[in-house]
CSV table of C-alpha atoms in Angstrom, one decimal:
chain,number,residue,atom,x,y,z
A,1,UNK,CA,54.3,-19.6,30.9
A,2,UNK,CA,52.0,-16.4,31.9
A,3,UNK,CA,49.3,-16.8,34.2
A,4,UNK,CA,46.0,-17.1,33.0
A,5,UNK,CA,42.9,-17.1,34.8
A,6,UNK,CA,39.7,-18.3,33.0
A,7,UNK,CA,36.2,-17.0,34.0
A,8,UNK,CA,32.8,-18.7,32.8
A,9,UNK,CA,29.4,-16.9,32.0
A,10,UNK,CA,26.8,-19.1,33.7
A,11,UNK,CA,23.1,-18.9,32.5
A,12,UNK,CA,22.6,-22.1,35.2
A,13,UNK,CA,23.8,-24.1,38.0
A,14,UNK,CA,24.3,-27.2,35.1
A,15,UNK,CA,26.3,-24.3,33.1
A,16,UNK,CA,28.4,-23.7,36.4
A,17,UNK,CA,28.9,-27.5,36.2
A,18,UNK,CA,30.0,-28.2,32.8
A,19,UNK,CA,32.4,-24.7,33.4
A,20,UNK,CA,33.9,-27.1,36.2
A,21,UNK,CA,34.4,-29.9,34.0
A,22,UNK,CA,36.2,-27.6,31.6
A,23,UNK,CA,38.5,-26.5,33.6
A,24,UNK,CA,37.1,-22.7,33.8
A,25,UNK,CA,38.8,-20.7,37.3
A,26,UNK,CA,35.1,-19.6,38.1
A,27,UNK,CA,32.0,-18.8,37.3
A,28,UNK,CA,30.0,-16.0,37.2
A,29,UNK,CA,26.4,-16.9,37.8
A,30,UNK,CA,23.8,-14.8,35.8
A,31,UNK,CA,20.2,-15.1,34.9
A,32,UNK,CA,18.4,-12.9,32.3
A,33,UNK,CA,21.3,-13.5,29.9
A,34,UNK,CA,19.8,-11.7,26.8
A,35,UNK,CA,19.4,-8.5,29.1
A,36,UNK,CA,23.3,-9.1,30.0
A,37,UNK,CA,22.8,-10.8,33.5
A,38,UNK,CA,20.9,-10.2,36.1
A,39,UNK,CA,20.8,-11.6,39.6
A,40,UNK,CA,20.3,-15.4,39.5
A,41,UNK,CA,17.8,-16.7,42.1
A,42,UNK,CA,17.8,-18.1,45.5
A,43,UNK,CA,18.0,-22.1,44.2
A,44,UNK,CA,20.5,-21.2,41.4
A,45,UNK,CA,22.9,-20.1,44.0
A,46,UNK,CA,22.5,-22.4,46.3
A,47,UNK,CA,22.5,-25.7,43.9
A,48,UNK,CA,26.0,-23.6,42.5
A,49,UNK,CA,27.5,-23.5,45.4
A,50,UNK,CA,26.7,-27.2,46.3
A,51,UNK,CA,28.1,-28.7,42.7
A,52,UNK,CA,31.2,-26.6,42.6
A,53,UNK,CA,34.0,-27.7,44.6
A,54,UNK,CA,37.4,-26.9,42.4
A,55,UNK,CA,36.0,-23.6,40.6
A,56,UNK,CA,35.1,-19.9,42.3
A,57,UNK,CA,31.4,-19.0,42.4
A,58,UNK,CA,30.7,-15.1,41.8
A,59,UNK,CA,27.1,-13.8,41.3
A,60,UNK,CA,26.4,-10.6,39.6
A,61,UNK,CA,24.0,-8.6,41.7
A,62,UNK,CA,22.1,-6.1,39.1
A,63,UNK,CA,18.2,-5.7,39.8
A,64,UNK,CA,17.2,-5.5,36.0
A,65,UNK,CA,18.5,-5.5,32.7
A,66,UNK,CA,19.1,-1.8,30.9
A,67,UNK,CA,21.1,1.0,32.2
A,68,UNK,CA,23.0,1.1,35.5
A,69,UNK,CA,21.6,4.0,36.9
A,70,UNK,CA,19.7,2.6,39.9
A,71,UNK,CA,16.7,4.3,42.0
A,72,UNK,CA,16.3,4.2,45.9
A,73,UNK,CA,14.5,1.1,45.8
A,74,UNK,CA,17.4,-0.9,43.3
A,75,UNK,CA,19.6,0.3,45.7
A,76,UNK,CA,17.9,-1.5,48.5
A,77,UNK,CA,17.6,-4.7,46.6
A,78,UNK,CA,20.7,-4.9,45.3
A,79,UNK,CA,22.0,-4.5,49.3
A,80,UNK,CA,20.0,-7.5,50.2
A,81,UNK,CA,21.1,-9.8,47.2
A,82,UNK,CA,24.8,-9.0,48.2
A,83,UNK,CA,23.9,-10.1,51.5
A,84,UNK,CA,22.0,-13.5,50.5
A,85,UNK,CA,24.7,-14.1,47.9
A,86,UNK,CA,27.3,-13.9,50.8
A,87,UNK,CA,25.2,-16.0,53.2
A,88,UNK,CA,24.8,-18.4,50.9
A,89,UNK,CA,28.5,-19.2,50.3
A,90,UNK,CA,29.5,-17.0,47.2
A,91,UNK,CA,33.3,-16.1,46.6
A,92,UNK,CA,32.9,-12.8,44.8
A,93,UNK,CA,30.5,-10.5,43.7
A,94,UNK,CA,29.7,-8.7,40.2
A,95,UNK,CA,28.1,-5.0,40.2
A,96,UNK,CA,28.6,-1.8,38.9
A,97,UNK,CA,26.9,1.7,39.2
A,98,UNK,CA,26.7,5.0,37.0
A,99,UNK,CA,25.3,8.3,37.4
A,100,UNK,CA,23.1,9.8,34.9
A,101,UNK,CA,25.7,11.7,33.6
A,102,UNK,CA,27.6,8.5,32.9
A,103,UNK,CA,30.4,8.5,35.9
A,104,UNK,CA,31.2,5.9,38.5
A,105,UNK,CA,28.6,6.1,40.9
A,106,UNK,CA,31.2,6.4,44.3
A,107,UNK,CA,28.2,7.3,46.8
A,108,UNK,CA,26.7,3.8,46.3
A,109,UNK,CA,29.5,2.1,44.9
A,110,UNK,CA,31.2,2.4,48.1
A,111,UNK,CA,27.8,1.4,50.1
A,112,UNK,CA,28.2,-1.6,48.1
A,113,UNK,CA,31.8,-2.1,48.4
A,114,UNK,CA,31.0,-2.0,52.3
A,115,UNK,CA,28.5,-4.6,52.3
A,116,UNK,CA,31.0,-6.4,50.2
A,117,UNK,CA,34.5,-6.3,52.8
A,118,UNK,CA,35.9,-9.1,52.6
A,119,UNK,CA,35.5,-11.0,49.7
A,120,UNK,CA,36.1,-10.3,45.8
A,121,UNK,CA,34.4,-7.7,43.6
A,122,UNK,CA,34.1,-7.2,40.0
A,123,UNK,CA,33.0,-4.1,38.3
A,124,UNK,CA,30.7,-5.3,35.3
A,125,UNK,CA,30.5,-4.0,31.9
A,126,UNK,CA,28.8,-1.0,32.9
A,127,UNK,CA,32.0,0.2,32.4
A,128,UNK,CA,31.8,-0.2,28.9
A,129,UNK,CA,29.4,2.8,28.8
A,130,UNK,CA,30.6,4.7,31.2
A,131,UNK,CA,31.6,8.6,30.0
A,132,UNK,CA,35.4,8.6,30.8
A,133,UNK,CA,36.7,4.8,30.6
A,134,UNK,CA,40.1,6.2,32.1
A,135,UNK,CA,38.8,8.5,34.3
A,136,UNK,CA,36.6,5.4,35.8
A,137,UNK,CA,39.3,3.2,35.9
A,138,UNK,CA,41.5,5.3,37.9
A,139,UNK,CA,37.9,5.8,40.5
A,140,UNK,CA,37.2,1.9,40.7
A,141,UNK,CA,40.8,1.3,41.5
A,142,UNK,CA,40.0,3.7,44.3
A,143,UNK,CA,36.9,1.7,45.7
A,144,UNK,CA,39.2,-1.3,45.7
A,145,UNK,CA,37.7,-3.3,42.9
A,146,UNK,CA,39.5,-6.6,42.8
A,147,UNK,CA,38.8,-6.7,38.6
A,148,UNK,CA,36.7,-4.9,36.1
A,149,UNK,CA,34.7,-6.8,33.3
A,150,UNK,CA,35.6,-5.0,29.8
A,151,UNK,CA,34.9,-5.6,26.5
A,152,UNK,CA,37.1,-1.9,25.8
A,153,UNK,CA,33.7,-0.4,25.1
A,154,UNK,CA,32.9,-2.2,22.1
A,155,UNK,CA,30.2,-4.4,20.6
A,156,UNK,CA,33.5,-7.3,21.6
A,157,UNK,CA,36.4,-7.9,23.3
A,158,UNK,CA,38.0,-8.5,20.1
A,159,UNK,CA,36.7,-4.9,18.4
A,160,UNK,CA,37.8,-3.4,21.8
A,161,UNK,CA,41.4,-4.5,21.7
A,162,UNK,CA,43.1,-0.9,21.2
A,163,UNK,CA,41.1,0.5,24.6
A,164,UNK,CA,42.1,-2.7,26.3
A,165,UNK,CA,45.8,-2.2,25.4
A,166,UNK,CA,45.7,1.5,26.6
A,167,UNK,CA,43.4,0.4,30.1
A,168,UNK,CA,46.1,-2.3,30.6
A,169,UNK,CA,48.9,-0.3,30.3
A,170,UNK,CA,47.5,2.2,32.4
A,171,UNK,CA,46.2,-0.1,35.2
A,172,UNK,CA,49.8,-1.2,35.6
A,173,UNK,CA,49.5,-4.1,38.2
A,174,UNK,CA,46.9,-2.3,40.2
A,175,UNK,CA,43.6,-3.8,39.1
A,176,UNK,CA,42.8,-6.7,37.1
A,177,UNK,CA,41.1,-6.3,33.6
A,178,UNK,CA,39.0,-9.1,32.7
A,179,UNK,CA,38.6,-9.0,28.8
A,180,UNK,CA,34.9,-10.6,28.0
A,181,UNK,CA,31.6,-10.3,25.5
A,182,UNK,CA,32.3,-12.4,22.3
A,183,UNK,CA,35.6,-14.2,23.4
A,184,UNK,CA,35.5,-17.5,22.2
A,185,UNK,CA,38.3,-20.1,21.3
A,186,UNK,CA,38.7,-18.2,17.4
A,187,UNK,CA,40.2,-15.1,19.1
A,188,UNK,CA,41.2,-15.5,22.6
A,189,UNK,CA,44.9,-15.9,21.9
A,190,UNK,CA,44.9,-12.8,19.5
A,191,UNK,CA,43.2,-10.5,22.3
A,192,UNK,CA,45.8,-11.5,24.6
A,193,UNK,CA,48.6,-11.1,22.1
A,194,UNK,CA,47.4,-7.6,21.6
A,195,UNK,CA,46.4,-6.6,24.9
A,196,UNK,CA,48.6,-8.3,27.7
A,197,UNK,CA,45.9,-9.3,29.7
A,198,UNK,CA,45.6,-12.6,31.4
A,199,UNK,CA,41.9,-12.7,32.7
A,200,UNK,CA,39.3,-14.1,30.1
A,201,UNK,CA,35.4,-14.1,30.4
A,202,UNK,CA,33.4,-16.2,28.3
A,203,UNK,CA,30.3,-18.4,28.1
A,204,UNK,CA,31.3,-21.4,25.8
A,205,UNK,CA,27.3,-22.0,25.5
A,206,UNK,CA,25.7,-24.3,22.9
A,207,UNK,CA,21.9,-24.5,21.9
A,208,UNK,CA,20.7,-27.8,23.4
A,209,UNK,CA,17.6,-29.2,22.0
A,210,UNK,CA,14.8,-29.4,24.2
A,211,UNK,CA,13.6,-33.4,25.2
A,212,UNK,CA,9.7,-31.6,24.9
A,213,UNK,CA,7.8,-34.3,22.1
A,214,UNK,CA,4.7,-32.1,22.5
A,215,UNK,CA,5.5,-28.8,21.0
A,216,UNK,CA,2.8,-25.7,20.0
A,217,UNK,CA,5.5,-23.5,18.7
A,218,UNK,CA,2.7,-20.5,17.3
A,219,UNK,CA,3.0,-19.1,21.4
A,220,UNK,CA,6.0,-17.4,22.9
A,221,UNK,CA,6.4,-17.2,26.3
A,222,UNK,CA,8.4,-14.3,25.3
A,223,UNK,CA,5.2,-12.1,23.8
A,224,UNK,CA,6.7,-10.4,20.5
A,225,UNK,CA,10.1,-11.1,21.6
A,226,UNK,CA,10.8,-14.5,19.9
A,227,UNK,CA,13.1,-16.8,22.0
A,228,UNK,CA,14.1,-20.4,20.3
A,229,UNK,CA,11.8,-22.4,23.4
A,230,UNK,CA,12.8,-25.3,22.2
A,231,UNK,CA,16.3,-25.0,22.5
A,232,UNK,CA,18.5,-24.4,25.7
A,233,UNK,CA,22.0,-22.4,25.3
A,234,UNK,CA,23.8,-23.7,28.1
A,235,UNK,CA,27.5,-23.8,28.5
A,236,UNK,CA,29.6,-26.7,27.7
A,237,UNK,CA,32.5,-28.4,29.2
A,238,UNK,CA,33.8,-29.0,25.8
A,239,UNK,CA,33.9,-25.5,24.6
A,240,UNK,CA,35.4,-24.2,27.7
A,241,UNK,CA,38.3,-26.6,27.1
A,242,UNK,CA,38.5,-25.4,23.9
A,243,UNK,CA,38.5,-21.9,24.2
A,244,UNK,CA,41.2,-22.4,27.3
A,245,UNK,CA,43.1,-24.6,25.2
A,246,UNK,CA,43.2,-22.0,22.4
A,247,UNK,CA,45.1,-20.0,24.6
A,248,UNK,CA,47.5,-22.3,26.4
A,249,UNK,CA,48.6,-23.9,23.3
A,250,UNK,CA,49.6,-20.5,21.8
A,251,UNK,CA,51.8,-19.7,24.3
A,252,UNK,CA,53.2,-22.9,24.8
């Protein structure tokens, strides 16, 4: 049987949890989820890293939600959250940079990449709007990415398949692609099928209602941006089976 490695999308330390119970190979940790993920805060990490004992924690370091292109002051934060997300115990990081033009950003790519030695680093989906996706590829496998986080430059994974099939075939063995946005347990087997790749991101989330009797539901924390407050999307153990399941079972 292939080798597959399973990666969770973790809006919480109870979502790193249930990604446990699922069976996920790790998490990555992320807050500001409807931005894409940002960096989680101090107590997320932390409580992560003291409830998971059997699955990988990583922690995506981006400043903001948007584009990727960062200015002096991003550059400085994002510095100091790889170096609190490494104090703190974490087992790989998740960044990635651009120029305005749309390339790899090497000058602080590999500022990053040397306040990241030693341990495992994922190049988000800011590669999914970068200018050249091959082009790119070929620089992060210079920088010594471990992975890259890819959805083949489409709305999902599952649209993206022909651009995974080509990136995979062309990474030959000397990067990991990690195939994510909108895999789920419906078409996880079929990407890999069609693209050969063996690393799956996901979320497995499901709306939770909220215990809150007392509701006033005419004010949104959110201003004009309407957020369902009363429910909670956080990932569940079930779903992550699931979706891993989907895939195992096909091949078996």
């Amino acid at each position: 049987m292939k080798q597959y490695q399973f990666e969770v999308c973790a809006n919480s330390a109870e979502s790193c949890l249930a990604a446990q119970a699922g069976g996920a190979n790790r998490v990555e940790l992320c807050a500001g989820i409807p931005e894409g993920g940002t960096t989680p805060s101090y107590g997320d990490i932390v409580i992560a890293r003291e409830v998971l004992n059997n699955t990988l924690l990583h922690i995506i370091i981006r400043p903001r939600g948007g584009d990727f292109l960062y200015s002096p002051i991003e550059q400085r934060i994002m510095l100091k959250d790889i170096s609190n997300a490494r104090r703190l115990g974490a087992d790989g990081l998740v960044f990635g940079c651009l120029t305005a033009k749309g390339d790899v950003d090497m000058s602080l790519m590999k500022q990053l990449m040397e306040a990241s030695e030693g341990i495992s680093v994922t190049f988000h989906r800011a590669f999914d709007v970068c200018r050249n996706p091959e082009e790119a590829l070929e620089q992060i496998i210079e920088l010594g990415c471990n992975r890259i986080l890819t959805s083949g430059q489409q709305s999902t994974a599952e649209q993206g398949i022909p651009l995974l099939k080509k990136l995979q075939q062309r990474a030959a063995g000397r990067i990991t692609l990690l195939a994510g946005c909108g895999v789920n347990e419906n078409n996880i087997a079929r990407i890999a099928a069609e693209t050969g790749i063996r690393e799956y991101h996901f979320s497995a989330r499901e709306n939770i209602k909220s215990g809150m009797l007392h509701r006033n539901e005419t004010v949104s924390m959110g201003g004009t941006v309407h957020i369902e407050e009363y429910y909670h999307p956080v990932t569940t153990a079930k779903r992550v089976r699931k979706t891993i399941e989907a895939l195992i079972n096909k091949v078996n």
